[in-house]
Structures are given as structure tokens and as C-alpha cells.
Coordinates of C-alpha atoms in Angstrom, one line a residue:
X1 CA 20.6 -16.4 1.8
X2 CA 24.3 -16.9 1.3
X3 CA 23.8 -17.4 -2.4
X4 CA 21.6 -14.3 -2.5
X5 CA 24.2 -12.2 -0.6
X6 CA 27.0 -13.4 -2.9
X7 CA 24.9 -12.4 -5.9
X8 CA 24.4 -8.9 -4.5
X9 CA 28.1 -8.6 -3.6
X10 CA 29.2 -9.5 -7.1
X11 CA 26.6 -7.4 -8.9
X12 CA 27.1 -4.2 -6.8
X13 CA 30.8 -4.6 -6.2
X14 CA 30.1 -4.1 -2.5
X15 CA 31.2 -5.6 0.8
X16 CA 28.1 -7.5 2.1
X17 CA 27.8 -8.5 5.7
X18 CA 25.0 -10.9 6.6
X19 CA 23.9 -11.2 10.3
X20 CA 23.2 -14.7 11.5
X21 CA 20.8 -13.6 14.2
X22 CA 19.2 -15.9 16.8
X23 CA 15.9 -17.3 15.8
X24 CA 12.5 -17.5 17.6
X25 CA 10.9 -19.1 19.4
X26 CA 14.0 -20.4 21.2
X27 CA 15.3 -16.8 21.3
X28 CA 12.2 -14.6 21.5
X29 CA 11.7 -11.0 20.5
X30 CA 13.7 -8.7 20.7
X31 CA 16.8 -10.9 20.5
X32 CA 16.9 -10.7 16.7
X33 CA 16.8 -6.9 16.7
X34 CA 19.5 -6.7 19.4
X35 CA 21.7 -9.1 17.4
X36 CA 21.3 -6.9 14.3
X37 CA 21.8 -3.7 16.1
X38 CA 25.0 -5.0 17.8
X39 CA 26.3 -6.2 14.4
X40 CA 25.5 -2.8 12.8
X41 CA 27.2 -0.8 15.5
X42 CA 30.3 -3.0 15.4
X43 CA 30.6 -2.7 11.6
X44 CA 30.0 1.1 11.6
X45 CA 32.9 1.4 14.1
X46 CA 35.2 -1.0 12.2
X47 CA 34.2 -0.4 8.6
X48 CA 37.7 0.8 7.6
X49 CA 39.2 -2.5 8.8
X50 CA 37.1 -4.1 6.0
X51 CA 38.1 -1.6 3.4
X52 CA 34.7 0.2 3.6
X53 CA 34.1 3.9 3.7
X54 CA 32.1 4.5 6.9
X55 CA 30.0 7.2 5.2
X56 CA 28.8 4.7 2.5
X57 CA 27.2 2.0 4.6
X58 CA 23.7 0.9 3.6
X59 CA 21.5 -1.4 5.7
X60 CA 19.2 -3.8 3.9
X61 CA 16.7 -6.6 4.6
X62 CA 13.8 -8.4 3.0
X63 CA 10.5 -9.5 4.6
X64 CA 11.2 -9.8 8.4
X65 CA 14.7 -8.8 7.6
X66 CA 13.2 -5.6 6.2
X67 CA 11.5 -5.1 9.6
X68 CA 14.9 -5.5 11.4
X69 CA 16.7 -3.2 8.9
X70 CA 14.0 -0.5 9.5
X71 CA 14.2 -0.9 13.2
X72 CA 18.0 -0.7 13.3
X73 CA 18.0 2.4 11.1
X74 CA 15.6 4.0 13.6
X75 CA 17.7 3.0 16.6
X76 CA 20.7 4.7 15.0
X77 CA 19.3 8.1 14.2
X78 CA 20.2 9.7 17.5
X79 CA 23.7 8.0 17.8
X80 CA 26.2 10.8 17.7
X81 CA 29.1 8.5 18.3
X82 CA 28.7 6.6 15.0
X83 CA 28.8 7.4 11.3
X84 CA 25.4 8.1 9.8
X85 CA 23.9 5.4 7.6
X86 CA 24.1 6.3 3.9
X87 CA 20.7 4.6 3.1
X88 CA 18.3 1.8 4.0
X89 CA 16.9 -0.8 1.5
X90 CA 13.6 -2.3 2.5
X91 CA 12.4 -5.2 0.4
X92 CA 8.7 -6.0 1.0
X93 CA 9.1 -5.4 4.7
X94 CA 6.6 -6.1 7.5
X95 CA 6.1 -2.8 9.2
X96 CA 2.9 -2.7 11.2
X97 CA 0.4 -4.8 13.3
X98 CA -2.4 -2.3 13.5
X99 CA -4.5 -3.3 10.5
X100 CA -4.5 -6.8 8.9
X101 CA -7.3 -5.8 6.6
X102 CA -5.6 -3.2 4.4
X103 CA -6.3 -3.6 0.7
X104 CA -3.2 -5.8 0.1
X105 CA -4.1 -8.1 3.0
X106 CA -7.6 -8.6 1.5
X107 CA -6.5 -8.9 -2.1
X108 CA -3.6 -11.3 -1.5
X109 CA -4.7 -13.3 1.6
X110 CA -4.4 -16.6 -0.3
X111 CA -1.4 -15.8 -2.5
X112 CA 1.8 -17.9 -1.8
X113 CA 4.2 -17.8 -0.2
X114 CA 3.1 -15.4 2.5
X115 CA -0.6 -16.1 3.2
X116 CA -2.4 -13.6 5.4
X117 CA -2.9 -16.1 8.3
X118 CA 0.7 -17.2 8.1
X119 CA 1.9 -13.6 8.4
X120 CA 0.1 -13.3 11.8
X121 CA 1.0 -16.8 13.0
X122 CA 4.7 -16.0 12.5
X123 CA 4.3 -12.6 14.2
X124 CA 2.6 -14.1 17.2
X125 CA 5.2 -16.8 17.5
X126 CA 7.9 -14.2 17.4
X127 CA 6.6 -12.5 20.5
X128 CA 5.4 -15.7 22.1
X129 CA 1.7 -15.0 22.1
X130 CA -1.1 -17.6 22.0
X131 CA -2.3 -18.3 18.4
X132 CA -5.8 -18.6 19.7
X133 CA -6.4 -14.9 19.3
X134 CA -5.8 -14.8 15.6
X135 CA -9.5 -14.3 14.6
X136 CA -9.9 -11.4 17.1
X137 CA -6.7 -9.7 15.8
X138 CA -7.9 -9.9 12.2
X139 CA -11.0 -8.1 13.4
X140 CA -8.9 -5.4 15.0
X141 CA -9.9 -6.2 18.6
X142 CA -6.3 -5.9 19.7
X143 CA -6.2 -2.1 19.1
X144 CA -7.4 0.0 22.0
X145 CA -9.3 3.2 21.3
X146 CA -6.3 5.3 22.3
X147 CA -4.0 3.4 19.9
X148 CA -6.6 3.5 17.2
X149 CA -6.8 7.3 17.4
X150 CA -3.0 7.7 17.6
X151 CA -2.2 5.4 14.7
X152 CA -5.0 6.1 12.2
X153 CA -3.1 9.0 10.7
X154 CA -0.3 6.6 9.8
X155 CA -2.1 3.3 9.2
X156 CA -5.2 3.8 7.1
X157 CA -6.6 2.7 3.7
X158 CA -7.1 6.4 3.1
X159 CA -3.3 6.7 2.7
X160 CA -3.2 4.0 0.1
X161 CA -3.4 5.3 -3.5
X162 CA -6.7 4.6 -5.2
X163 CA -5.2 2.4 -7.9
X164 CA -4.3 -0.2 -5.3
X165 CA -7.9 -0.5 -4.1
X166 CA -9.6 -1.4 -7.3
X167 CA -8.9 -5.2 -7.1
X168 CA -11.3 -6.7 -4.6
X169 CA -11.1 -4.3 -1.6
X170 CA -13.9 -3.5 0.8
X171 CA -13.7 -1.3 3.9
X172 CA -13.7 -3.4 7.0
X173 CA -16.3 -3.0 9.9
X174 CA -15.0 -1.7 13.2
X175 CA -15.2 -4.0 16.2
X176 CA -14.9 -3.1 19.9
X177 CA -11.4 -3.7 21.4
X178 CA -10.8 -6.4 23.9
X179 CA -9.0 -5.2 27.0
X180 CA -7.5 -8.6 27.6
X181 CA -6.1 -8.9 24.0
X182 CA -5.0 -5.3 23.9
X183 CA -2.8 -6.0 27.0
X184 CA -1.6 -9.3 25.7
X185 CA -0.4 -8.0 22.4
X186 CA 1.0 -4.6 23.4
X187 CA 4.6 -5.7 22.6
X188 CA 3.6 -5.8 18.9
X189 CA 3.1 -2.0 18.9
X190 CA 6.7 -1.4 19.9
X191 CA 8.4 0.3 16.8
X192 CA 11.0 -2.5 17.0
X193 CA 8.3 -4.9 16.0
X194 CA 6.2 -2.3 13.9
X195 CA 8.6 0.3 12.6
X196 CA 5.8 2.2 10.9
X197 CA 4.6 3.2 14.4
X198 CA 7.8 5.2 15.2
X199 CA 7.3 8.8 16.3
X200 CA 7.6 11.6 13.8
X201 CA 10.9 12.8 15.4
X202 CA 12.5 9.5 14.5
X203 CA 11.0 9.1 11.0
X204 CA 12.2 12.6 10.0
X205 CA 15.9 11.7 10.7
X206 CA 16.0 8.5 8.7
X207 CA 18.4 8.2 5.7
X208 CA 17.6 8.0 2.1
X209 CA 15.5 5.0 1.4
X210 CA 14.8 2.4 -1.3
X211 CA 11.5 0.5 -0.9
X212 CA 10.5 -2.5 -3.0
X213 CA 6.9 -3.6 -3.0
X214 CA 5.1 -6.4 -5.0
X215 CA 1.5 -6.3 -6.2
X216 CA 0.7 -9.9 -5.1
X217 CA 2.0 -9.5 -1.5
X218 CA 0.0 -9.0 1.7
X219 CA 2.8 -6.7 2.8
X220 CA 2.5 -4.4 -0.2
X221 CA 0.6 -1.7 1.7
X222 CA 3.0 -1.6 4.6
X223 CA 5.7 -0.5 2.1
X224 CA 3.3 2.1 0.6
X225 CA 2.4 3.5 4.0
X226 CA 6.0 3.8 5.1
X227 CA 6.9 5.5 1.8
X228 CA 4.3 8.1 2.5
X229 CA 5.4 8.7 6.0
X230 CA 9.0 9.1 4.9
X231 CA 8.2 11.5 2.1
X232 CA 5.9 13.5 4.3
X233 CA 8.9 14.2 6.5
X234 CA 11.2 15.1 3.6
X235 CA 13.1 11.8 3.4
X236 CA 14.2 10.9 -0.2
X237 CA 12.5 7.7 -1.3
X238 CA 13.2 5.6 -4.3
X239 CA 10.3 3.2 -4.8
X240 CA 10.2 0.1 -7.1
X241 CA 6.9 -1.7 -7.5
X242 CA 6.8 -5.1 -9.2
X243 CA 3.4 -5.2 -10.9
X244 CA 3.7 -9.0 -11.4
X245 CA 5.8 -9.6 -8.3
X246 CA 5.1 -11.7 -5.2
X247 CA 6.6 -12.1 -1.7
X248 CA 10.0 -13.7 -1.9
X249 CA 10.7 -12.9 -5.5
X250 CA 14.1 -11.4 -4.9
X251 CA 15.5 -14.6 -3.5
X252 CA 13.8 -16.6 -6.2
X253 CA 15.4 -14.5 -9.0
X254 CA 18.8 -14.3 -7.5
X255 CA 18.9 -18.1 -7.2
X256 CA 17.8 -18.4 -10.8
X257 CA 20.6 -16.1 -12.0
X258 CA 23.2 -18.0 -9.8
X259 CA 22.2 -21.4 -11.2
X260 CA 21.6 -20.4 -14.8
X261 CA 25.3 -20.5 -15.9
X262 CA 25.6 -24.0 -14.6
X263 CA 22.3 -25.5 -15.8

């Protein structure tokens, strides 16, 4: 990521700060979020020491970094002792654990580099949960009736535009929840892990947002659903969809451009 960050720094003429947060499983959830939040608060307080206008700070991340960026932006909305973020940039972020059978999960379950099963494996390792429950989670047995009722207005195929459902999508059957698994996995419903599940009062205060999604990415619909929630609350969203894109494409392209002059 150093090369990618250098590329962004040069192309945007910006100061870029990359957080070297602790990694799971040695440092389990939410250590990574806490590292990023601590770094963001420190930089917001000391921005002028780095020649940065405190009113022009943008938080950015891709994939799980997009999750962390979204969670940090949410954590800062009620901080009156800090400058407001100018914007957030979310590049194919993971944003919810409610439904792993959204159209993009079905359509792209075997598309490299982020396979459907790998997405959940990484998520379960992050919160130190036994991988033996994967099949039940894919069925939705980890979502209690109360949670299903609460989250269905935010996480539903009905909120995905029709044009994204034409490529091999079928509505999934509903299975009864497992009390044991619901209890085991409850930490994954924390908005720090699943920012799409934050309350309306938080979503409405978020800064202007740029969201990048890719057609061939299991996380595509997470971005689409977050885009809708933000827009429903009056947050300005710039959306870029790469019709031929795949998960990880930004890093791949930035490396290509970095190496091209020397090849």
C-alpha cells in the first residue's frame, strides 16, 4: 500500500497519512478500528503541523479499509471538539453482515480475488468466531427475528436497482434463526463491524461521500445500499461504478502506473 499511497499523494497533490493498524487474529476486533480512530483524532488535532487545512481532511479506505473509514467517520459525527471531516472515500467497502445472498454475492461468489466464502472467513477470523458456522450464516440463520425486522429496511435486495439483478440472481429462501449462532455472532452487528447498520441519526450527519463499486465484486451491493441510505438522509454522494471492475482493481491499477515508466 505504500506505493498506492504515494501514487495518490502525487496525483492529488495531497498529504497522505496511512495508518499501520494492528492485524487480526493476534489483535482481534475492534483493535483495528481503535487504532484508526486514534490516528484520525490525532491528525485532526495536529493537521496544521503538517501543513494541512483542518477543514479539508478526507478519510479514505478500500475493502476492509473502507469498513474502517466508514466506521471512523461515524464515530466522529458527534465530536464537537474536533474539525468536521470534509469527506469520506469508500472504495468497494464491506459494510454489512446481515445478508450474504444479495445479488452481488450470488453473481460473483467465485470471482477472484474476493470469493464469497473468503469474505466470510476473513470476517469470522476478525472477530475470532469458529469457522464451522459458515454454512448457517450463508443461510441467514445468524439473524434473529428482531434483527431481521430492524435491518430489512436497510439491507434488502428490494433496495438494489433492477439493472443489478439481471445477471443470475434468485431470491433466497428464509431459514429459521439459530439462537446459539445469533448469540455467537452478535459482535458482527456492531456498526463498527457493519457500518451500514448505524442508526439514522448517525447516517444523517455524515460528510460528503465518494463510493466506488465494481460490477464483478461480492461487495458491490454493500456500496449500493450505503449510497441509498446516505442519499435518503440528504448526504451528497458521488458514485463511480466500474462496469468491468473487480475487487482490488485500484491497487492493481496504481501499481501498473507506478511501474510503467520503468518497464
